mmCIF file with all atom_site columns, C-alpha atoms in Angstrom:
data_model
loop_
_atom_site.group_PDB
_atom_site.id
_atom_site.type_symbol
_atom_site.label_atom_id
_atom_site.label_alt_id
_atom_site.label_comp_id
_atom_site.label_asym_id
_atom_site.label_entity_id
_atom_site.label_seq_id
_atom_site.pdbx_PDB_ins_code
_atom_site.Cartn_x
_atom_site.Cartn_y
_atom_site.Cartn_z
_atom_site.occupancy
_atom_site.B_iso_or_equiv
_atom_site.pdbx_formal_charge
_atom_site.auth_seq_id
_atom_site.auth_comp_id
_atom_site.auth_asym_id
_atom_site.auth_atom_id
_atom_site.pdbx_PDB_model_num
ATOM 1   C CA . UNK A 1 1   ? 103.077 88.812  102.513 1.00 96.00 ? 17  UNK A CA 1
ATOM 2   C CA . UNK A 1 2   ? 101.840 86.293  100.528 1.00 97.00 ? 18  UNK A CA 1
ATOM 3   C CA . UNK A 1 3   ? 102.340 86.623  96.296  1.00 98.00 ? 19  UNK A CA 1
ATOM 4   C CA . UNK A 1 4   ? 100.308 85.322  93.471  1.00 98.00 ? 20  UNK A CA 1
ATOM 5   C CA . UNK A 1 5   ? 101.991 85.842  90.402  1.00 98.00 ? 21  UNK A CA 1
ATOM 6   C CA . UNK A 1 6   ? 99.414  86.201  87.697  1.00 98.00 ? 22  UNK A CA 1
ATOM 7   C CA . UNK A 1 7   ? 99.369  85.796  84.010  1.00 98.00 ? 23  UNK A CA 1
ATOM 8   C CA . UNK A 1 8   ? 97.908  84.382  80.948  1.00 97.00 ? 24  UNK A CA 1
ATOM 9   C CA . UNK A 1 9   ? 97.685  85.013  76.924  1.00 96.00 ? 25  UNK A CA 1
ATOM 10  C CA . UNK A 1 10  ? 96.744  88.612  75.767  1.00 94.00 ? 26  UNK A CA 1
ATOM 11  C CA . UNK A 1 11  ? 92.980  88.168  75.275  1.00 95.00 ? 27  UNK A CA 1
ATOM 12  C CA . UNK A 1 12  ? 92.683  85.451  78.395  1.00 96.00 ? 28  UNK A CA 1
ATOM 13  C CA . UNK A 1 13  ? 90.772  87.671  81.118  1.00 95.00 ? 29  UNK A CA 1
ATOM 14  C CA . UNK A 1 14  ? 93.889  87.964  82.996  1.00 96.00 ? 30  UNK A CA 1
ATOM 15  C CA . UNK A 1 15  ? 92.709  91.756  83.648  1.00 94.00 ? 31  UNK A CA 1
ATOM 16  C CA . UNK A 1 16  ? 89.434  90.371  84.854  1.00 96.00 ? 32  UNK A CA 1
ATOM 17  C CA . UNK A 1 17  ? 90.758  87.897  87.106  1.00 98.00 ? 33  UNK A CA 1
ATOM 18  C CA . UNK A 1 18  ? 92.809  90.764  88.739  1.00 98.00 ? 34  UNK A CA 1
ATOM 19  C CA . UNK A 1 19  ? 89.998  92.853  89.286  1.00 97.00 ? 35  UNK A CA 1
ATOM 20  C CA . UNK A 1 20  ? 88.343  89.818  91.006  1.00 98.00 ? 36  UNK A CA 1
ATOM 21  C CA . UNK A 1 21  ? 90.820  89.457  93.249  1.00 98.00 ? 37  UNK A CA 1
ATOM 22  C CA . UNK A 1 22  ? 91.065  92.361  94.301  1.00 98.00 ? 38  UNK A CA 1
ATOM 23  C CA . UNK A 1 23  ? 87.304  92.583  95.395  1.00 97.00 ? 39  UNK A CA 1
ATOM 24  C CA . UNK A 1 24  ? 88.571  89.673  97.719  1.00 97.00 ? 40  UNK A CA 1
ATOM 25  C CA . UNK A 1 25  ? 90.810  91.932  99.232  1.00 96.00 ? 41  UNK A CA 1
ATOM 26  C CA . UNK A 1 26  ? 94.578  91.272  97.331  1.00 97.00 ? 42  UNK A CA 1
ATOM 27  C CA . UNK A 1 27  ? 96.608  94.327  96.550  1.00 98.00 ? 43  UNK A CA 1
ATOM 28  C CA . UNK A 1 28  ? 97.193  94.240  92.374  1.00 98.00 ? 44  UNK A CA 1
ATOM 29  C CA . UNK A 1 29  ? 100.387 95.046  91.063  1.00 98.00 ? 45  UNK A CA 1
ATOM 30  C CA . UNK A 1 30  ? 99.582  96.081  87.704  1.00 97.00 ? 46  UNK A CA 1
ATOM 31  C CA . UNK A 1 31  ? 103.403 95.200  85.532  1.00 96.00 ? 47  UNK A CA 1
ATOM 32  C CA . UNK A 1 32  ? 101.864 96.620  82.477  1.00 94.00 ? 48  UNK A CA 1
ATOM 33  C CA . UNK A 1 33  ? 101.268 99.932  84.396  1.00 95.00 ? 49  UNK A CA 1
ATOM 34  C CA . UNK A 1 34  ? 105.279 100.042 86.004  1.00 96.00 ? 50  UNK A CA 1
ATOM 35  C CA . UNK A 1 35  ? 106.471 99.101  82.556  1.00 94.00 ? 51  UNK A CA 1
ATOM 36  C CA . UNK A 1 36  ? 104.638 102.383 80.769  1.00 94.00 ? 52  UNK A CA 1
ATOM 37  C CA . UNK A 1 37  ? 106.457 104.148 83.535  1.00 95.00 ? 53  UNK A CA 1
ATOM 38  C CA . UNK A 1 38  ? 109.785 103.093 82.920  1.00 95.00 ? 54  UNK A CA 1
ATOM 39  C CA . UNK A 1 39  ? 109.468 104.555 79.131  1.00 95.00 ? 55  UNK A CA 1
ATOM 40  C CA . UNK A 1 40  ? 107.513 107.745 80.388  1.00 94.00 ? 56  UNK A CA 1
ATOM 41  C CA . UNK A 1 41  ? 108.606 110.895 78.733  1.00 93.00 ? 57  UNK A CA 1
ATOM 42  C CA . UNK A 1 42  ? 111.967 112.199 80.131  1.00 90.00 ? 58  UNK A CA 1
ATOM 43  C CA . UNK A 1 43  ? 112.953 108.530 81.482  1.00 94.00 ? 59  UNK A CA 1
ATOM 44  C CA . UNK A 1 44  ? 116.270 107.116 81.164  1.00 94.00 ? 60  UNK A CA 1
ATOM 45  C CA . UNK A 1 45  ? 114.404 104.044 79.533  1.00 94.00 ? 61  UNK A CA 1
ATOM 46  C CA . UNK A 1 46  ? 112.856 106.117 76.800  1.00 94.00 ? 62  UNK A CA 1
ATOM 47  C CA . UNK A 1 47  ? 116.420 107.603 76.244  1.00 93.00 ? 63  UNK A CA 1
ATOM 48  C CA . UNK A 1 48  ? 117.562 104.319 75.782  1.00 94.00 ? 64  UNK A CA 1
ATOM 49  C CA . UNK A 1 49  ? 115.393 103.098 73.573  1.00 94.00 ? 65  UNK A CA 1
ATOM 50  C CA . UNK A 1 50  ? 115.490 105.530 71.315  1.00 93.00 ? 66  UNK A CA 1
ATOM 51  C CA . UNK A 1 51  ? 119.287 105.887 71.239  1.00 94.00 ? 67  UNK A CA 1
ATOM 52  C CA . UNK A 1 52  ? 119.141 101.979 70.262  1.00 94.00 ? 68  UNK A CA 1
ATOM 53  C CA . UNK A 1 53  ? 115.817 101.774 68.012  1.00 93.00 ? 69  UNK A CA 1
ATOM 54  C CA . UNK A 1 54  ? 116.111 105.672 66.722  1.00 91.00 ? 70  UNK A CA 1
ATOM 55  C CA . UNK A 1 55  ? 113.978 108.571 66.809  1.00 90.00 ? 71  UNK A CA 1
ATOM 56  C CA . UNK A 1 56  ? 110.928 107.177 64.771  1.00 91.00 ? 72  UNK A CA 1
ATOM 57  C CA . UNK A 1 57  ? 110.151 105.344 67.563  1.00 91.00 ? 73  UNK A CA 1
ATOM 58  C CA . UNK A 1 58  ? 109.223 108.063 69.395  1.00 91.00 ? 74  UNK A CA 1
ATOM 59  C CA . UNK A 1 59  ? 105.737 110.095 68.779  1.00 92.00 ? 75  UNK A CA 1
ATOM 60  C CA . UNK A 1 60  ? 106.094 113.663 67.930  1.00 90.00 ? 76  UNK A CA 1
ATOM 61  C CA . UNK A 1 61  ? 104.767 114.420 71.375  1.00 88.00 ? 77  UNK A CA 1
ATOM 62  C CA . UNK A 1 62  ? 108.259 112.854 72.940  1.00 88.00 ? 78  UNK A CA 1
ATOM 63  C CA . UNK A 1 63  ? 106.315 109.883 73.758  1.00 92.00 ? 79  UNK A CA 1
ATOM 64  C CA . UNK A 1 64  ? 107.385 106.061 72.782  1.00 94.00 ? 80  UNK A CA 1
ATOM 65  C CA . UNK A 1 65  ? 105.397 104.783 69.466  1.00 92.00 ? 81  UNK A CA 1
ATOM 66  C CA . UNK A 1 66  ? 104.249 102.043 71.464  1.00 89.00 ? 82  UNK A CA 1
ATOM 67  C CA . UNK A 1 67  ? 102.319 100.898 67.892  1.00 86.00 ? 83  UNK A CA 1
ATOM 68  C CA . UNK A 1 68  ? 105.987 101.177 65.464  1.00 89.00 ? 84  UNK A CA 1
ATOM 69  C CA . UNK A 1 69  ? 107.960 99.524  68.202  1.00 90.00 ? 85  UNK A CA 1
ATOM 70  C CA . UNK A 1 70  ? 105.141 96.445  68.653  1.00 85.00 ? 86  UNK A CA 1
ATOM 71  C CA . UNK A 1 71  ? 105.723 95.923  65.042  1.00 84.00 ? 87  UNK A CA 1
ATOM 72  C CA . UNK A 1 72  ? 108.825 95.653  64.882  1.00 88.00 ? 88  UNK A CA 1
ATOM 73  C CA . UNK A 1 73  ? 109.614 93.201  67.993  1.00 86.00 ? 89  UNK A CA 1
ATOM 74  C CA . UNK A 1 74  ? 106.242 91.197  66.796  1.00 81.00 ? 90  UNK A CA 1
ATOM 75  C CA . UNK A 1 75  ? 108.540 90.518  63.438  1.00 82.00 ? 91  UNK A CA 1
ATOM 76  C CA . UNK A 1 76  ? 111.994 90.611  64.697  1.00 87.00 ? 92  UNK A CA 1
ATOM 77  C CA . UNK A 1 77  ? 112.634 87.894  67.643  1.00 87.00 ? 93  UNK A CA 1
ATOM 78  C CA . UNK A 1 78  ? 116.369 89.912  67.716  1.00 91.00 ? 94  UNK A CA 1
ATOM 79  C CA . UNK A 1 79  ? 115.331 93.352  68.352  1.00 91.00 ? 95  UNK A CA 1
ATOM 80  C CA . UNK A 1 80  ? 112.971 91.946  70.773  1.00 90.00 ? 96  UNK A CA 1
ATOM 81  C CA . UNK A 1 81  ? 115.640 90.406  72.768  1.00 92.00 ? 97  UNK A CA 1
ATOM 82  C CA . UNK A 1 82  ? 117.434 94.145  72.479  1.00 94.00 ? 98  UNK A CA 1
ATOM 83  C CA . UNK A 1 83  ? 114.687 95.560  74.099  1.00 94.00 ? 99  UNK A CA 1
ATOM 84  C CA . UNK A 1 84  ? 114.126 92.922  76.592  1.00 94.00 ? 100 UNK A CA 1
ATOM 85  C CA . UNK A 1 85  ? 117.657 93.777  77.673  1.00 95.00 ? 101 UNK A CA 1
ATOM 86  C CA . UNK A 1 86  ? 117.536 97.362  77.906  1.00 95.00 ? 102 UNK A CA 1
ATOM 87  C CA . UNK A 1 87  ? 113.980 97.495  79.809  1.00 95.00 ? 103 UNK A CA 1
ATOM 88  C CA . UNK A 1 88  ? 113.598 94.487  81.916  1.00 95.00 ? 104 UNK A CA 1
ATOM 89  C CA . UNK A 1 89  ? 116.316 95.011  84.709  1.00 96.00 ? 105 UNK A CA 1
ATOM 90  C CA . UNK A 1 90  ? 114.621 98.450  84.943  1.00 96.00 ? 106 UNK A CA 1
ATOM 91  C CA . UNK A 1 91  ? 111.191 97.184  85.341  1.00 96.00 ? 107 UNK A CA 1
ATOM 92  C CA . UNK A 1 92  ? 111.839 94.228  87.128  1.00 96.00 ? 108 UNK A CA 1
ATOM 93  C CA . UNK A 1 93  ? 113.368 96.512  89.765  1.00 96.00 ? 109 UNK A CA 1
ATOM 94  C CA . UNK A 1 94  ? 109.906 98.707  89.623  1.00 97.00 ? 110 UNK A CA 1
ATOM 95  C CA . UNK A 1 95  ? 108.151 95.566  90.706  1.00 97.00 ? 111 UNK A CA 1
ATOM 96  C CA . UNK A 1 96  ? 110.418 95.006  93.788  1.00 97.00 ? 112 UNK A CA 1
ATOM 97  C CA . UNK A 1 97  ? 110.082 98.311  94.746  1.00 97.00 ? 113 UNK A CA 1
ATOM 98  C CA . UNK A 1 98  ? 106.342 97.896  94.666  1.00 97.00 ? 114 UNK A CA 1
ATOM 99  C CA . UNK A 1 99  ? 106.093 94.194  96.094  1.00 98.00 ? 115 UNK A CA 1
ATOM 100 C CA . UNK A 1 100 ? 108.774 95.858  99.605  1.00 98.00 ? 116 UNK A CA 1
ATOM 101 C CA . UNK A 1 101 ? 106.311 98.803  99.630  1.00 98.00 ? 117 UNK A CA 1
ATOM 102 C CA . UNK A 1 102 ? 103.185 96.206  99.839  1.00 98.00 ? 118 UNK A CA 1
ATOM 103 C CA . UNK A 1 103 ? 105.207 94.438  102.523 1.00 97.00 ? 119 UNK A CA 1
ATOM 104 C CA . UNK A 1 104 ? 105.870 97.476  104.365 1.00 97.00 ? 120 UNK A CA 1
ATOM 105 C CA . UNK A 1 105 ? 102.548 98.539  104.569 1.00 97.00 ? 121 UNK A CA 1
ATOM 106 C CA . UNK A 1 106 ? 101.408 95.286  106.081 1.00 97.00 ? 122 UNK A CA 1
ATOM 107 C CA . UNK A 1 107 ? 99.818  93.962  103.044 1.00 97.00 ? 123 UNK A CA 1
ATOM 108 C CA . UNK A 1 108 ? 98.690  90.173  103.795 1.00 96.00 ? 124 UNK A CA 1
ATOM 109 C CA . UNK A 1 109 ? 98.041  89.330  100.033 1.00 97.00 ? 125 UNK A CA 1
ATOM 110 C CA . UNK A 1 110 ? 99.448  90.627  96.637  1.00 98.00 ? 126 UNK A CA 1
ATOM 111 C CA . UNK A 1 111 ? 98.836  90.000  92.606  1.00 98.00 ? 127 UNK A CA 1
ATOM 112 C CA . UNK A 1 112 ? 101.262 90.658  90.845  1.00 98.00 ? 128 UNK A CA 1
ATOM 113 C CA . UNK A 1 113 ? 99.821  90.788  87.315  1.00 98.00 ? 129 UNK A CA 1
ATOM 114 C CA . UNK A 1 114 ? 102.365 90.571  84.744  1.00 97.00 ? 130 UNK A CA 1
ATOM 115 C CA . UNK A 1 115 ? 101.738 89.360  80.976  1.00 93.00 ? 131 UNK A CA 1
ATOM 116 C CA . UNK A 1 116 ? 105.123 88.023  80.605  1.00 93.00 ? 132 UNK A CA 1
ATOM 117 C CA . UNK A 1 117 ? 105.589 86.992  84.489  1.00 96.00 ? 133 UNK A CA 1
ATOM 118 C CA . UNK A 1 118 ? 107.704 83.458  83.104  1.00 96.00 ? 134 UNK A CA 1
ATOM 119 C CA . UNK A 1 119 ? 109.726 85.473  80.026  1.00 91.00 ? 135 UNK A CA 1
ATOM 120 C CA . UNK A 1 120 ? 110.767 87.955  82.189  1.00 92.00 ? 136 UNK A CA 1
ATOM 121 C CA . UNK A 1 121 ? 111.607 85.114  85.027  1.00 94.00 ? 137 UNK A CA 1
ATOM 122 C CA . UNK A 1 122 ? 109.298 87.383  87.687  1.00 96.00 ? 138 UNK A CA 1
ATOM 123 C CA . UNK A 1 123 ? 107.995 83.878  89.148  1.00 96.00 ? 139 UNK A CA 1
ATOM 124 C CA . UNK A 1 124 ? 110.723 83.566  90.743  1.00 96.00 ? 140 UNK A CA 1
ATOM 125 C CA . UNK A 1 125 ? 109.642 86.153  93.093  1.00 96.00 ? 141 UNK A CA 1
ATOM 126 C CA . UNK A 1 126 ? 106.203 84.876  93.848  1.00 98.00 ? 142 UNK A CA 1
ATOM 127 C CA . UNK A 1 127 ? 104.461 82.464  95.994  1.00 97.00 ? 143 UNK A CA 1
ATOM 128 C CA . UNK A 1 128 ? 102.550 80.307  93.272  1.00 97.00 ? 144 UNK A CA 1
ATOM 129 C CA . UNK A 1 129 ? 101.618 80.970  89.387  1.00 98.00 ? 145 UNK A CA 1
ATOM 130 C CA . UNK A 1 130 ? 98.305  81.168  88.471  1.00 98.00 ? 146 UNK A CA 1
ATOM 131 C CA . UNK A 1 131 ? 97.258  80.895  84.622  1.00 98.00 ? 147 UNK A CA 1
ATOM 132 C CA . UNK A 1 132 ? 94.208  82.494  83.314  1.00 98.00 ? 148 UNK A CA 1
ATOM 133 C CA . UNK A 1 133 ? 93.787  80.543  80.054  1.00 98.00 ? 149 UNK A CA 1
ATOM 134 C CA . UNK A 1 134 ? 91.351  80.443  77.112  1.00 97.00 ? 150 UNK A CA 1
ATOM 135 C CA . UNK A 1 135 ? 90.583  78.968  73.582  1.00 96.00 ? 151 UNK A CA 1
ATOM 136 C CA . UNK A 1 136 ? 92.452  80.721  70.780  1.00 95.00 ? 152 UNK A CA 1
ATOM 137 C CA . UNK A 1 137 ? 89.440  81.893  69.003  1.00 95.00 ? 153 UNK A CA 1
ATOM 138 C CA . UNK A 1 138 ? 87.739  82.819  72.598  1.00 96.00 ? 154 UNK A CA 1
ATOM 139 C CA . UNK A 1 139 ? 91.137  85.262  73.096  1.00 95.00 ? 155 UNK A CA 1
ATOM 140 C CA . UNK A 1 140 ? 90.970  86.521  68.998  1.00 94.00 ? 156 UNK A CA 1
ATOM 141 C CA . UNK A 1 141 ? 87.580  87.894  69.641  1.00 94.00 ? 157 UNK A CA 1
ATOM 142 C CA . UNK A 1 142 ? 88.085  89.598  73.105  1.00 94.00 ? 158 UNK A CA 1
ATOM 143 C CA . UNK A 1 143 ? 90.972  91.309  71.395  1.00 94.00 ? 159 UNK A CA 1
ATOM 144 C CA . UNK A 1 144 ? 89.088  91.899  68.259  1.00 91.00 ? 160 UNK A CA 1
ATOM 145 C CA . UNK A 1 145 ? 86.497  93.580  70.487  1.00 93.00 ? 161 UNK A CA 1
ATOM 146 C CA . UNK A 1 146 ? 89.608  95.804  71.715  1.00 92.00 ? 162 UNK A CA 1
ATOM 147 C CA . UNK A 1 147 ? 89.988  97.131  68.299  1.00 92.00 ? 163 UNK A CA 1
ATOM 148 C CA . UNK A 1 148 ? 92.886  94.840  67.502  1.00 90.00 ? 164 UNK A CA 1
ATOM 149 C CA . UNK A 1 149 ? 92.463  92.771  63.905  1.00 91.00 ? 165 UNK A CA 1
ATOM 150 C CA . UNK A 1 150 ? 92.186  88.975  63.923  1.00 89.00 ? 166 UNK A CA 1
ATOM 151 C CA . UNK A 1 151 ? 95.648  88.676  61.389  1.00 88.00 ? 167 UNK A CA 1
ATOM 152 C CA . UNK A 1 152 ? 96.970  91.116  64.557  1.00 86.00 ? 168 UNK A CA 1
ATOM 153 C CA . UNK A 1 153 ? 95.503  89.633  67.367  1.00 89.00 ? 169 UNK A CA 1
ATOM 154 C CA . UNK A 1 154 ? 96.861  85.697  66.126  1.00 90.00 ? 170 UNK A CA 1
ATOM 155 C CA . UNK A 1 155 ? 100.819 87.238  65.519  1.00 85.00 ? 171 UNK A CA 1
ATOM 156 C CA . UNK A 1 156 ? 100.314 88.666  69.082  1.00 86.00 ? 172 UNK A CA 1
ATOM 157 C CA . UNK A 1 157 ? 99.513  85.301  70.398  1.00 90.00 ? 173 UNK A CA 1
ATOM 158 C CA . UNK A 1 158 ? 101.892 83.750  68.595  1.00 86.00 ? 174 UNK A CA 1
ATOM 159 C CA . UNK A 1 159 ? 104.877 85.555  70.170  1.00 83.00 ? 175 UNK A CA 1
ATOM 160 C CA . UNK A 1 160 ? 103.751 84.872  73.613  1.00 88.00 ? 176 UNK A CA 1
ATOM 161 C CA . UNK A 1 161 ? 104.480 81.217  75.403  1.00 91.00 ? 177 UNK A CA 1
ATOM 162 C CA . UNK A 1 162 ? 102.120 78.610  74.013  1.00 94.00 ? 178 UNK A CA 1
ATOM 163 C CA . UNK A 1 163 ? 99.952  79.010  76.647  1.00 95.00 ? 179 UNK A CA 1
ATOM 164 C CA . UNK A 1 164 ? 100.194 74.959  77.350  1.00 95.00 ? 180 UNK A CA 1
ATOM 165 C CA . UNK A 1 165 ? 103.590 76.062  78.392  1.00 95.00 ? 181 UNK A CA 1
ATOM 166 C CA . UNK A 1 166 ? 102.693 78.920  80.958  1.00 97.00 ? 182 UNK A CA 1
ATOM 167 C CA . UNK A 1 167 ? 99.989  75.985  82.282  1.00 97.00 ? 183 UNK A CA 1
ATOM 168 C CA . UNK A 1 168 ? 103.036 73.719  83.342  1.00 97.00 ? 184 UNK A CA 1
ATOM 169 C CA . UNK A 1 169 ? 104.908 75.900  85.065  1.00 96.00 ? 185 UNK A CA 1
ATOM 170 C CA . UNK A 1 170 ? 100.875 77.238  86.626  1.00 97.00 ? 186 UNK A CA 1
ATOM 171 C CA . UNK A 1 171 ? 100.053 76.211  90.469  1.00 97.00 ? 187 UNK A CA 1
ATOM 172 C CA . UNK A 1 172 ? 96.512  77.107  89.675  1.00 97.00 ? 188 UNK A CA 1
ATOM 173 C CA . UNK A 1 173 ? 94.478  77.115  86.378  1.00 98.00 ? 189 UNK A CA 1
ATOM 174 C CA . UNK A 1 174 ? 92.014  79.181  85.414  1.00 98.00 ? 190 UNK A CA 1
ATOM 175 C CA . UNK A 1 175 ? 89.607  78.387  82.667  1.00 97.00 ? 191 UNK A CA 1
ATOM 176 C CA . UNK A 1 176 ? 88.149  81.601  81.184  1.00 97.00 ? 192 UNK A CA 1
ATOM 177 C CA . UNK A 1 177 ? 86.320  80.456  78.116  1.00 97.00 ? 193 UNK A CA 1
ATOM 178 C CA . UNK A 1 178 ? 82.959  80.194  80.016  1.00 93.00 ? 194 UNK A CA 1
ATOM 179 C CA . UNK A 1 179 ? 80.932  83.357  81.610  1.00 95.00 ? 195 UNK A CA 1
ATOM 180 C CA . UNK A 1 180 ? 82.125  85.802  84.070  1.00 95.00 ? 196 UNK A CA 1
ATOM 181 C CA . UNK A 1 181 ? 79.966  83.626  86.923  1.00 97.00 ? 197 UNK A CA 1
ATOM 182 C CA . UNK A 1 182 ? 82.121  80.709  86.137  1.00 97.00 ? 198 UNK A CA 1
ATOM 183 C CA . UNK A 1 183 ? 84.873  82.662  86.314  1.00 97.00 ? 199 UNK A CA 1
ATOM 184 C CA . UNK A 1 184 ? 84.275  84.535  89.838  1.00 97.00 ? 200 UNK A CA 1
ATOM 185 C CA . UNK A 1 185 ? 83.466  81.238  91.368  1.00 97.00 ? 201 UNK A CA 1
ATOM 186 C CA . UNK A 1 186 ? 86.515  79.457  90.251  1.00 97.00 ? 202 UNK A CA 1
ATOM 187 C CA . UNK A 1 187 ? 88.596  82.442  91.366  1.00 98.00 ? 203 UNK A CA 1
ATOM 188 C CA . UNK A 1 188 ? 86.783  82.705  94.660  1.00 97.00 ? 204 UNK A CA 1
ATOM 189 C CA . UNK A 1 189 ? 87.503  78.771  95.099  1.00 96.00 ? 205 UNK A CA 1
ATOM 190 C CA . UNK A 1 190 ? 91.294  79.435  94.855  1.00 97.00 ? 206 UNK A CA 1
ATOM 191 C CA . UNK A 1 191 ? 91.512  82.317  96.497  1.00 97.00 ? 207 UNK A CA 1
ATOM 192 C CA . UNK A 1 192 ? 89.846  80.664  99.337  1.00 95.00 ? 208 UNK A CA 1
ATOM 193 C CA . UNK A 1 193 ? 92.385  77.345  98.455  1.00 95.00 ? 209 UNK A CA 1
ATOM 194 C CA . UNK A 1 194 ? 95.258  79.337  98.766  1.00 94.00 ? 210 UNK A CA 1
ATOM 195 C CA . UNK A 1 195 ? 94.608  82.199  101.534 1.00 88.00 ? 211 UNK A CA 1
ATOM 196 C CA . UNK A 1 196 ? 92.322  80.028  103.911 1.00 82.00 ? 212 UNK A CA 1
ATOM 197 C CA . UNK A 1 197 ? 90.404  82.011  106.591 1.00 66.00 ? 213 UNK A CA 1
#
């Protein structure tokens, strides 16, 4: 099985991109959607954040305060790192789990769609990166159009790789500051670039 590891800036069209490719046929491993899992209710990763961070961050409804917690990581680069250590080994070993699955099944080509693919080291486990990048006040709208405030949206982006970075380490770049044609037709160019036939 063959593994594009796929990322890019909150506000990018990362999400987009995904869904593109997998109208051309790649299976999508969503890493947003195995991390929520690994801090479900009743997990052993909830537990352990809240044994570290405390009860408040933890909705009345047993749930993780996925709002408090941003906060606090977004302004504290240490407790960040805390919880980097306590829930990456457990979601990093989700994604495995999925990408063997995949490859048991017979799947020929995989996405594996992961915001923080090069912080948490998962390129190490694909084929090539791909970056889905964007101008800064492109990505502060799209997010602003998510509900998320500019002042918000700019201290997100600001405690993610400088995107020039994620492009150096990226096989492929994609440029999403145009329209959604430009977009399908420069994905459908390297799909077709990198899974020939």
């Amino acid at each position: 099985m063959k593994l594009i590891g796929l990322t890019g800036d909150a506000g990018s069209g990362k999400s987009t991109v995904a869904r593109l490719l997998a109208e051309l046929g790649a299976a999508v491993i969503d890493a947003d959607r195995l991390a929520r899992a690994v801090v479900a209710p009743g997990s052993p990763g909830l537990a352990a954040v809240a044994a570290r961070f405390g009860p408040s961050y933890l909705t009345p409804g047993g749930e993780l305060d996925r709002a408090q917690l941003g906060d606090l990581v977004f302004n504290d680069p240490e407790a960040h790192r805390v919880l980097d250590e306590i829930l990456l080994p457990p979601i990093t070993r989700a994604i495995e789990d999925e990408i063997a699955r995949l490859e048991r099944e017979g799947t020929d080509v995989a996405v594996l769609d992961a915001p923080r693919l090069l912080e948490a080291r998962l390129d190490r486990l694909v084929d090539e990166v791909w970056v889905v990048t964007a101008d800064e006040p492109v990505k502060v709208a799209r997010l602003a159009a998510r509900g998320v405030p500019a002042d918000r949206a700019r201290r997100i982006l600001a405690n993610q790789i400088p995107q020039a970075e994620k492009v150096r380490h990226a096989h492929r770049v994609i440029d999403n500051n145009g329209s959604l044609t430009d977009l399908r037709a420069q994905v459908i160019k390297a799909w077709t670039a990198f899974h020939p036939g």
